[in-house]
Short mmCIF file of C-alpha atoms in Angstrom, two decimals:
data_model
loop_
_atom_site.label_atom_id
_atom_site.label_comp_id
_atom_site.label_asym_id
_atom_site.label_seq_id
_atom_site.Cartn_x
_atom_site.Cartn_y
_atom_site.Cartn_z
CA MET A 1016 82.25 62.35 -0.73
CA THR A 1017 84.61 59.42 0.32
CA THR A 1018 82.70 56.47 1.68
CA LEU A 1019 83.99 55.08 5.19
CA THR A 1020 83.18 51.36 3.98
CA LEU A 1021 85.34 48.84 2.90
CA LYS A 1022 84.82 47.79 -1.03
CA THR A 1023 85.93 44.52 -0.88
CA ARG A 1024 85.97 41.27 0.76
CA ALA A 1025 89.59 40.72 0.78
CA ALA A 1026 89.65 44.12 2.58
CA TRP A 1027 87.14 43.14 5.30
CA SER A 1028 89.14 40.03 5.80
CA TRP A 1029 92.59 41.61 6.20
CA ALA A 1030 90.62 44.67 8.70
CA LEU A 1031 89.37 41.13 10.43
CA TYR A 1032 92.36 39.77 11.44
CA ASP A 1033 92.97 42.98 13.80
CA TRP A 1034 89.65 42.01 15.50
CA ALA A 1035 90.75 38.73 16.06
CA ASN A 1036 94.34 38.93 17.65
CA SER A 1037 93.55 42.45 19.24
CA THR A 1038 92.00 40.08 22.27
CA PHE A 1039 95.19 39.41 23.17
CA ALA A 1040 96.16 42.63 23.13
CA THR A 1041 93.34 43.91 25.42
CA THR A 1042 92.46 40.47 27.81
CA VAL A 1043 96.46 39.75 28.04
CA LEU A 1044 98.88 42.09 27.03
CA ALA A 1045 97.20 45.28 28.47
CA GLY A 1046 94.38 43.61 30.96
CA PHE A 1047 94.75 40.97 32.74
CA PHE A 1048 97.96 39.57 32.51
CA PRO A 1049 99.92 42.86 34.87
CA VAL A 1050 97.32 42.20 37.31
CA LEU A 1051 97.60 38.72 37.68
CA PHE A 1052 101.44 38.70 37.55
CA LYS A 1053 101.31 41.19 40.25
CA GLN A 1054 98.69 39.37 42.56
CA TYR A 1055 99.01 36.07 41.69
CA TRP A 1056 101.94 34.86 40.16
CA ALA A 1057 104.69 37.47 41.40
CA GLY A 1058 102.01 37.76 44.50
CA GLU A 1059 105.32 37.99 47.04
CA MET A 1060 107.35 40.79 45.22
CA ALA A 1061 107.47 44.21 45.73
CA ALA A 1062 105.49 46.77 43.57
CA ALA A 1063 108.69 48.33 42.10
CA GLN A 1064 110.61 44.37 41.89
CA SER A 1065 107.43 42.71 39.81
CA THR A 1066 107.26 46.68 37.67
CA PHE A 1067 110.71 46.04 36.64
CA TRP A 1068 110.45 42.39 35.81
CA LEU A 1069 107.19 42.85 33.94
CA GLY A 1070 108.98 45.76 31.78
CA LEU A 1071 112.25 43.53 31.40
CA PHE A 1072 110.71 40.44 29.81
CA SER A 1073 108.64 42.81 27.83
CA SER A 1074 111.34 44.29 26.29
CA ALA A 1075 112.93 40.95 25.87
CA ALA A 1076 110.46 39.86 23.82
CA SER A 1077 110.26 43.01 21.36
CA LEU A 1078 113.90 42.82 21.46
CA LEU A 1079 113.34 39.86 19.70
CA VAL A 1080 110.37 40.56 17.44
CA MET A 1081 112.85 43.80 16.54
CA LEU A 1082 115.80 41.70 15.34
CA MET A 1083 113.81 39.26 13.49
CA SER A 1084 111.50 41.67 11.49
CA PRO A 1085 113.54 42.70 8.70
CA TRP A 1086 114.97 39.37 7.66
CA LEU A 1087 111.69 37.91 7.66
CA GLY A 1088 110.26 40.43 6.03
CA THR A 1089 112.72 39.83 2.84
CA VAL A 1090 112.19 36.10 3.15
CA ALA A 1091 108.66 37.00 2.81
CA ASP A 1092 108.90 38.82 -0.22
CA ARG A 1093 111.32 36.47 -2.09
CA HIS A 1094 109.18 33.66 -1.22
CA GLY A 1095 105.45 35.35 -1.32
CA ALA A 1096 105.24 34.16 1.77
CA LYS A 1097 103.85 36.82 3.87
CA LYS A 1098 100.51 34.52 4.52
CA ARG A 1099 102.22 31.48 5.80
CA LEU A 1100 104.66 33.53 8.13
CA LEU A 1101 101.67 35.16 9.45
CA LEU A 1102 100.33 31.56 10.52
CA LEU A 1103 103.24 30.62 11.87
CA PHE A 1104 103.39 33.63 13.70
CA THR A 1105 99.87 32.99 14.91
CA LEU A 1106 100.47 29.95 16.36
CA ILE A 1107 103.48 31.05 18.08
CA GLY A 1108 100.74 33.32 20.00
CA VAL A 1109 98.01 31.06 20.28
CA LEU A 1110 99.74 28.29 22.05
CA PRO A 1111 101.58 29.94 24.82
CA THR A 1112 98.41 31.73 25.40
CA LEU A 1113 96.66 28.41 26.07
CA GLY A 1114 99.89 27.44 28.40
CA LEU A 1115 99.24 30.65 30.49
CA PHE A 1116 96.15 28.87 31.81
CA TRP A 1117 97.96 26.13 33.63
CA ALA A 1118 100.91 27.89 35.23
CA GLY A 1119 99.80 27.93 38.50
CA GLU A 1120 100.27 30.72 41.66
CA GLY A 1121 103.88 31.49 42.41
CA GLN A 1122 105.13 30.65 39.31
CA TRP A 1123 106.36 34.03 37.73
CA LEU A 1124 109.07 32.56 35.78
CA LEU A 1125 106.82 30.37 33.69
CA ALA A 1126 104.33 33.18 33.21
CA ALA A 1127 106.87 35.29 32.18
CA LEU A 1128 108.05 33.22 29.75
CA LEU A 1129 104.87 32.18 28.18
CA PHE A 1130 103.81 35.63 28.06
CA ALA A 1131 106.94 36.99 26.18
CA ALA A 1132 106.65 33.76 23.65
CA ALA A 1133 102.92 34.65 23.16
CA SER A 1134 104.37 38.74 22.44
CA VAL A 1135 106.44 37.70 20.27
CA GLY A 1136 103.69 36.01 18.26
CA PHE A 1137 101.44 38.79 18.25
CA PHE A 1138 104.08 41.75 17.37
CA GLY A 1139 106.12 39.29 14.63
CA GLY A 1140 102.80 38.76 13.12
CA LEU A 1141 102.24 42.36 12.70
CA THR A 1142 104.92 42.65 10.10
CA PHE A 1143 103.23 40.23 7.45
CA TYR A 1144 99.51 41.59 8.71
CA ASP A 1145 101.04 45.17 8.08
CA ALA A 1146 102.74 44.04 4.80
CA LEU A 1147 99.29 42.84 3.22
CA LEU A 1148 98.05 46.13 3.50
CA VAL A 1149 99.14 47.31 -0.31
CA ASP A 1150 97.49 43.85 -1.56
CA VAL A 1151 94.17 44.42 -0.29
CA ALA A 1152 94.02 48.56 -0.59
CA ALA A 1153 94.84 51.04 -3.04
CA PRO A 1154 97.17 54.22 -2.08
CA GLU A 1155 94.08 56.47 -1.96
CA GLU A 1156 92.27 53.72 -0.29
CA SER A 1157 95.10 52.90 2.30
CA ASP A 1158 93.83 55.94 5.46
CA ARG A 1159 90.51 54.01 5.67
CA VAL A 1160 91.35 50.52 5.23
CA SER A 1161 94.24 50.59 7.28
CA ALA A 1162 91.74 52.80 10.08
CA TRP A 1163 89.37 50.03 9.75
CA GLY A 1164 91.69 47.55 10.77
CA TYR A 1165 92.61 49.13 13.87
CA ALA A 1166 88.84 49.90 14.52
CA LEU A 1167 87.73 46.77 14.28
CA GLY A 1168 90.59 45.43 16.23
CA TYR A 1169 89.23 47.86 18.78
CA LEU A 1170 85.49 46.53 18.77
CA GLY A 1171 86.45 42.73 18.57
CA GLY A 1172 89.15 43.09 21.36
CA GLY A 1173 86.97 45.22 23.58
CA LEU A 1174 83.49 43.08 23.29
CA LEU A 1175 85.72 39.78 24.45
CA PHE A 1176 87.25 41.80 26.71
CA ALA A 1177 84.04 43.31 28.27
CA LEU A 1178 82.58 39.55 28.55
CA ASN A 1179 86.07 38.71 30.52
CA VAL A 1180 85.40 41.31 33.10
CA VAL A 1181 82.22 39.85 33.93
CA MET A 1182 83.47 36.70 34.15
CA ALA A 1183 86.17 37.93 36.48
CA THR A 1184 84.04 40.45 38.43
CA LYS A 1185 80.68 37.46 38.57
CA PRO A 1186 82.60 34.26 38.46
CA GLU A 1187 80.11 32.41 39.77
CA TRP A 1188 77.57 33.25 37.10
CA PHE A 1189 79.75 31.29 34.68
CA GLY A 1190 80.29 28.43 37.31
CA LEU A 1191 83.83 29.31 37.94
CA ALA A 1192 85.28 29.16 41.24
CA SER A 1193 87.11 32.63 41.94
CA ALA A 1194 87.99 35.59 39.77
CA THR A 1195 91.35 33.84 39.24
CA GLN A 1196 90.00 30.96 37.56
CA ALA A 1197 87.68 33.29 35.20
CA VAL A 1198 91.23 35.24 33.98
CA LYS A 1199 92.67 32.05 33.36
CA VAL A 1200 89.88 30.47 31.15
CA SER A 1201 89.73 34.25 29.94
CA PHE A 1202 92.95 33.30 28.14
CA LEU A 1203 91.98 30.20 26.97
CA MET A 1204 88.91 32.22 25.29
CA VAL A 1205 91.60 34.77 23.76
CA ALA A 1206 93.34 31.80 22.22
CA ALA A 1207 90.31 30.05 20.40
CA TRP A 1208 89.31 34.11 19.58
CA TRP A 1209 92.50 34.80 17.65
CA THR A 1210 91.98 31.22 15.72
CA LEU A 1211 88.62 31.55 14.55
CA PHE A 1212 88.59 35.02 12.95
CA ALA A 1213 91.77 35.20 11.82
CA LEU A 1214 90.76 32.48 9.35
CA PRO A 1215 89.21 34.84 6.70
CA LEU A 1216 92.51 36.55 6.10
CA PHE A 1217 93.88 33.30 5.18
CA PHE A 1218 91.21 32.22 2.96
CA TRP A 1219 90.64 35.62 1.07
CA VAL A 1220 93.31 37.72 1.02
CA LYS A 1221 95.59 37.13 -1.87
CA GLU A 1222 99.15 38.72 -1.60
CA ARG A 1223 101.29 39.72 -5.11
CA PRO A 1224 103.66 37.09 -6.75
CA ALA A 1225 106.99 37.19 -5.24
CA ALA A 1226 109.27 40.19 -6.18
CA ALA A 1227 111.35 39.20 -8.99
CA GLY A 1228 114.89 38.86 -8.21
CA THR A 1229 115.11 39.54 -4.78
CA ASP A 1230 117.22 37.44 -2.47
CA SER A 1231 116.15 36.50 1.40
CA SER A 1232 120.27 36.82 2.25
CA PHE A 1233 121.68 38.60 5.62
CA ALA A 1234 123.49 40.74 2.53
CA ALA A 1235 120.01 41.60 0.90
CA LEU A 1236 118.88 42.83 4.40
CA VAL A 1237 122.14 44.57 4.70
CA ALA A 1238 121.20 46.23 0.92
CA LEU A 1239 117.66 46.78 2.25
CA LEU A 1240 118.95 49.00 5.13
CA ARG A 1241 121.11 51.13 2.84
CA GLN A 1242 118.17 51.08 0.14
CA ALA A 1243 116.09 53.12 2.88
CA ALA A 1244 118.64 55.20 3.88
CA GLY A 1245 119.13 56.24 0.71
CA ARG A 1246 115.14 57.44 0.52
CA PRO A 1247 114.89 60.67 2.56
CA ALA A 1248 111.43 60.45 3.00
CA VAL A 1249 111.30 56.78 4.59
CA PHE A 1250 114.54 57.15 6.80
CA THR A 1251 113.37 60.39 8.31
CA PHE A 1252 109.83 58.85 8.59
CA LEU A 1253 111.28 56.01 10.72
CA ILE A 1254 113.18 57.94 12.91
CA ALA A 1255 110.22 60.10 13.90
CA TYR A 1256 107.77 56.78 14.30
CA TRP A 1257 110.30 55.52 16.57
CA LEU A 1258 110.88 58.26 18.81
CA TYR A 1259 106.70 58.93 18.77
CA ILE A 1260 105.75 55.55 18.74
CA ASP A 1261 107.91 54.66 21.58
CA GLY A 1262 105.49 57.14 23.85
CA VAL A 1263 102.61 55.67 22.66
CA HIS A 1264 103.35 51.93 23.19
CA THR A 1265 104.77 52.99 26.55
CA VAL A 1266 101.33 54.00 27.98
CA ILE A 1267 99.38 51.29 25.90
CA ARG A 1268 101.93 48.78 27.85
CA MET A 1269 102.16 50.18 31.39
CA ALA A 1270 99.11 51.87 32.08
CA VAL A 1271 97.24 49.54 34.10
CA ASP A 1272 100.59 48.76 35.65
CA PHE A 1273 100.86 52.68 36.93
CA GLY A 1274 97.95 52.90 37.98
CA MET A 1275 98.35 50.10 40.40
CA ALA A 1276 101.38 51.35 41.75
CA LEU A 1277 99.79 54.68 42.92
CA GLY A 1278 97.04 52.52 44.37
CA PHE A 1279 94.15 52.34 42.36
CA ASP A 1280 91.70 49.60 42.29
CA SER A 1281 92.84 46.95 40.05
CA ASN A 1282 88.96 46.64 38.82
CA SER A 1283 88.79 50.61 37.85
CA LEU A 1284 91.90 50.10 35.72
CA VAL A 1285 90.62 47.33 33.73
CA ALA A 1286 87.02 49.15 33.23
CA ALA A 1287 89.01 52.44 32.02
CA LEU A 1288 91.03 50.14 29.70
CA LEU A 1289 87.58 48.48 28.56
CA MET A 1290 86.23 51.90 27.90
CA VAL A 1291 89.11 53.19 25.61
CA GLN A 1292 88.33 50.21 23.35
CA PHE A 1293 84.61 51.16 22.65
CA ILE A 1294 85.95 54.75 22.54
CA ALA A 1295 88.58 53.58 20.19
CA PHE A 1296 86.46 52.06 17.43
CA PRO A 1297 84.31 54.87 15.90
CA ALA A 1298 87.74 57.26 16.67
CA ALA A 1299 89.72 54.96 14.63
CA VAL A 1300 87.20 55.16 11.45
CA ALA A 1301 86.80 58.89 12.23
CA PHE A 1302 90.42 59.17 11.94
CA GLY A 1303 90.68 57.20 8.57
CA TYR A 1304 88.15 59.94 7.11
CA LEU A 1305 90.05 62.70 8.69
CA GLY A 1306 93.36 61.84 6.99
CA GLU A 1307 92.04 61.51 3.71
CA ARG A 1308 90.05 65.28 3.76
CA ILE A 1309 92.92 67.22 6.03
CA GLY A 1310 96.00 65.16 5.10
CA THR A 1311 97.44 62.17 7.16
CA ARG A 1312 100.48 63.92 8.78
CA ARG A 1313 98.36 66.89 10.19
CA ALA A 1314 95.72 63.98 11.44
CA ILE A 1315 98.62 62.31 13.25
CA TYR A 1316 99.56 65.69 14.62
CA LEU A 1317 96.56 66.20 16.39
CA GLY A 1318 97.05 62.94 17.81
CA LEU A 1319 100.64 63.55 19.17
CA LEU A 1320 99.28 66.69 20.74
CA VAL A 1321 96.49 64.67 22.76
CA TYR A 1322 99.14 62.33 23.91
CA VAL A 1323 101.68 65.70 24.95
CA GLY A 1324 98.76 66.71 27.04
CA VAL A 1325 97.61 63.74 28.79
CA THR A 1326 101.03 62.85 29.52
CA ALA A 1327 101.91 66.20 31.28
CA TRP A 1328 98.62 65.68 33.36
CA GLY A 1329 99.73 62.69 34.40
CA TYR A 1330 102.47 63.37 36.11
CA SER A 1331 100.05 65.14 38.70
CA LEU A 1332 97.27 62.11 38.37
CA GLN A 1333 95.65 61.82 41.73
CA THR A 1334 92.19 60.26 41.26
CA GLU A 1335 90.86 57.33 39.60
CA ARG A 1336 88.26 59.67 37.92
CA GLN A 1337 91.34 61.20 36.57
CA PHE A 1338 92.45 58.40 35.13
CA PHE A 1339 89.45 57.75 33.68
CA LEU A 1340 89.49 61.08 31.94
CA MET A 1341 92.73 60.52 30.84
CA ALA A 1342 91.88 57.02 29.06
CA GLY A 1343 88.80 58.53 27.50
CA ALA A 1344 91.10 61.13 25.82
CA ILE A 1345 93.97 58.32 24.51
CA GLY A 1346 91.08 56.34 23.11
CA LEU A 1347 89.81 59.51 20.91
CA VAL A 1348 93.49 59.11 19.24
CA GLN A 1349 95.17 56.32 19.79
CA GLY A 1350 93.97 54.41 17.10
CA GLY A 1351 94.17 57.54 14.76
CA VAL A 1352 97.95 57.61 15.29
CA GLN A 1353 98.56 54.08 14.43
CA ALA A 1354 96.75 53.45 11.69
CA LEU A 1355 97.54 56.33 9.99
CA SER A 1356 101.52 56.33 10.50
CA ARG A 1357 100.87 52.60 8.92
CA SER A 1358 99.09 53.77 5.84
CA PHE A 1359 101.22 56.91 5.37
CA TYR A 1360 104.57 54.77 5.31
CA SER A 1361 102.85 52.28 2.86
CA ARG A 1362 102.69 55.08 0.39
CA LEU A 1363 106.26 55.54 0.75
CA ILE A 1364 107.76 52.33 0.37
CA PRO A 1365 107.45 50.18 -2.84
CA ALA A 1366 104.84 48.20 -2.86
CA ASP A 1367 106.86 44.99 -4.53
CA GLN A 1368 109.12 45.16 -0.95
CA ALA A 1369 106.65 45.78 1.36
CA GLY A 1370 107.27 42.65 3.42
CA ALA A 1371 111.07 43.82 4.15
CA TYR A 1372 110.15 47.59 4.49
CA PHE A 1373 107.58 46.67 7.00
CA GLY A 1374 109.92 44.79 8.67
CA LEU A 1375 111.69 47.98 9.08
CA PHE A 1376 108.38 49.32 10.19
CA ASN A 1377 107.84 46.84 12.75
CA MET A 1378 111.72 46.33 13.63
CA VAL A 1379 111.65 50.57 14.53
CA GLY A 1380 108.18 49.80 16.57
CA LYS A 1381 109.73 47.18 18.68
CA PHE A 1382 113.18 48.98 19.09
CA ALA A 1383 110.73 51.61 20.66
CA ALA A 1384 108.93 49.15 23.23
CA VAL A 1385 112.38 48.17 24.06
CA LEU A 1386 113.52 51.10 25.45
CA GLY A 1387 110.06 52.35 26.86
CA PRO A 1388 108.56 49.97 29.26
CA LEU A 1389 112.43 49.38 30.20
CA LEU A 1390 112.85 52.83 31.15
CA VAL A 1391 109.48 53.23 33.17
CA GLY A 1392 110.51 50.28 34.86
CA ALA A 1393 114.20 51.30 35.40
CA VAL A 1394 113.08 54.40 36.78
CA ALA A 1395 110.32 53.39 38.95
CA LEU A 1396 113.34 50.69 40.56
CA VAL A 1397 116.02 52.61 40.89
CA SER A 1398 113.78 56.46 42.20
CA GLY A 1399 110.46 54.61 43.90
CA SER A 1400 108.49 57.12 41.61
CA ASN A 1401 106.35 56.17 39.06
CA ARG A 1402 105.20 59.51 38.21
CA LEU A 1403 108.67 60.66 37.23
CA SER A 1404 109.39 58.35 34.72
CA LEU A 1405 106.26 59.56 32.67
CA LEU A 1406 107.67 63.03 32.04
CA SER A 1407 110.14 61.38 29.59
CA LEU A 1408 107.87 60.55 26.94
CA LEU A 1409 107.04 64.33 26.56
CA VAL A 1410 110.56 64.59 24.75
CA LEU A 1411 110.04 61.65 22.55
CA PHE A 1412 106.27 63.01 21.28
CA ALA A 1413 108.09 66.35 20.82
CA LEU A 1414 111.00 64.99 18.66
CA GLY A 1415 108.94 62.83 16.63
CA ALA A 1416 106.46 65.21 15.79
CA TRP A 1417 109.11 67.75 14.60
CA LEU A 1418 110.88 65.22 12.41
CA LEU A 1419 107.56 64.05 10.88
CA THR A 1420 107.50 67.82 9.56
CA ARG A 1421 110.77 67.06 7.44
CA VAL A 1422 108.85 63.95 5.56
CA LYS A 1423 106.90 64.67 2.40
CA GLU A 1424 103.24 63.60 2.48
CA PRO A 1425 103.14 61.11 -0.42
CA ARG A 1426 100.13 61.72 -3.30
CA SER A 1427 97.78 59.07 -3.75
#
């Protein structure tokens, strides 16, 4: 039977980076920033208008990352610089997160700009983090190692988020004047946590030497795109991934905003997100094992099927209890879909060009994140209905799953 643990210090150190940076995804990206943006920084705006601006700045950050990732991936391969570039983007993420503490009430533009900059650091760093998977895991271990990364991310993000929720609920316990101050302090804690737990990766993960003869010019990037287009499995997978991960990212980014637009209590929405973190920790580990037992592609299908059911149900969502049930269902599959997509792709690409190819992978993911939140925000603004935009995600999940059937699953 395949062990569920990681075998090396390098693998654990790599996975721990997800524990480090996921606090931004939970406390800032999905949890408190949308709430504070609507109620504090953009409190004078109508709900639909603030939804539009939140979607716009999220999309702008994703667009910038999308444009940079493939070229920076080729640079990383050419110079053996995946760790150095990951360090740079970690700093780009940490420093604006610190800056959110000083954005005052009504300063929605400053807050949005800092949020977008921190998002660039968070998402931009994933190209180099993901590419390091081939340096810490053999092909037959990639499902498990990738899943542990996501699992530790959900656990670490959930633990700090839980503390931050208590701080926001009971600020007087921590000597804080208000819930708003507690949320701002939580942004400082995210920056510190991200920095501290990123360190093991930089000390103990060794990346492979630069690929001989590789070039980091834009001409090399064009050559990479042509090369990827000439690999049917890679090309088809990237299109499939673009479609279905669009839906996944949109659900993650806009869930709290969607619930608030329906009139749900913000504390309940944050509690639901917190519940997802702790469900997703064991579920992601289980998906890594499931991928090894039944095949990575079949396990991804299972996760997408749950997303289809939740999205269809979400159109008629009425109560906070239903929101909690839907959040629990998403928690069971969210990490699994992401982790197994990453490991599946890592076995399709040449290991000595992992930085460049994962640049394409994250470009596709960010392109999805450009369209998804912008679509949700635009439809909400035009129609006045947050429910209507949700149904478009069904098409994305269905087309993505169908195209995935056209990709031959790689042998370990």
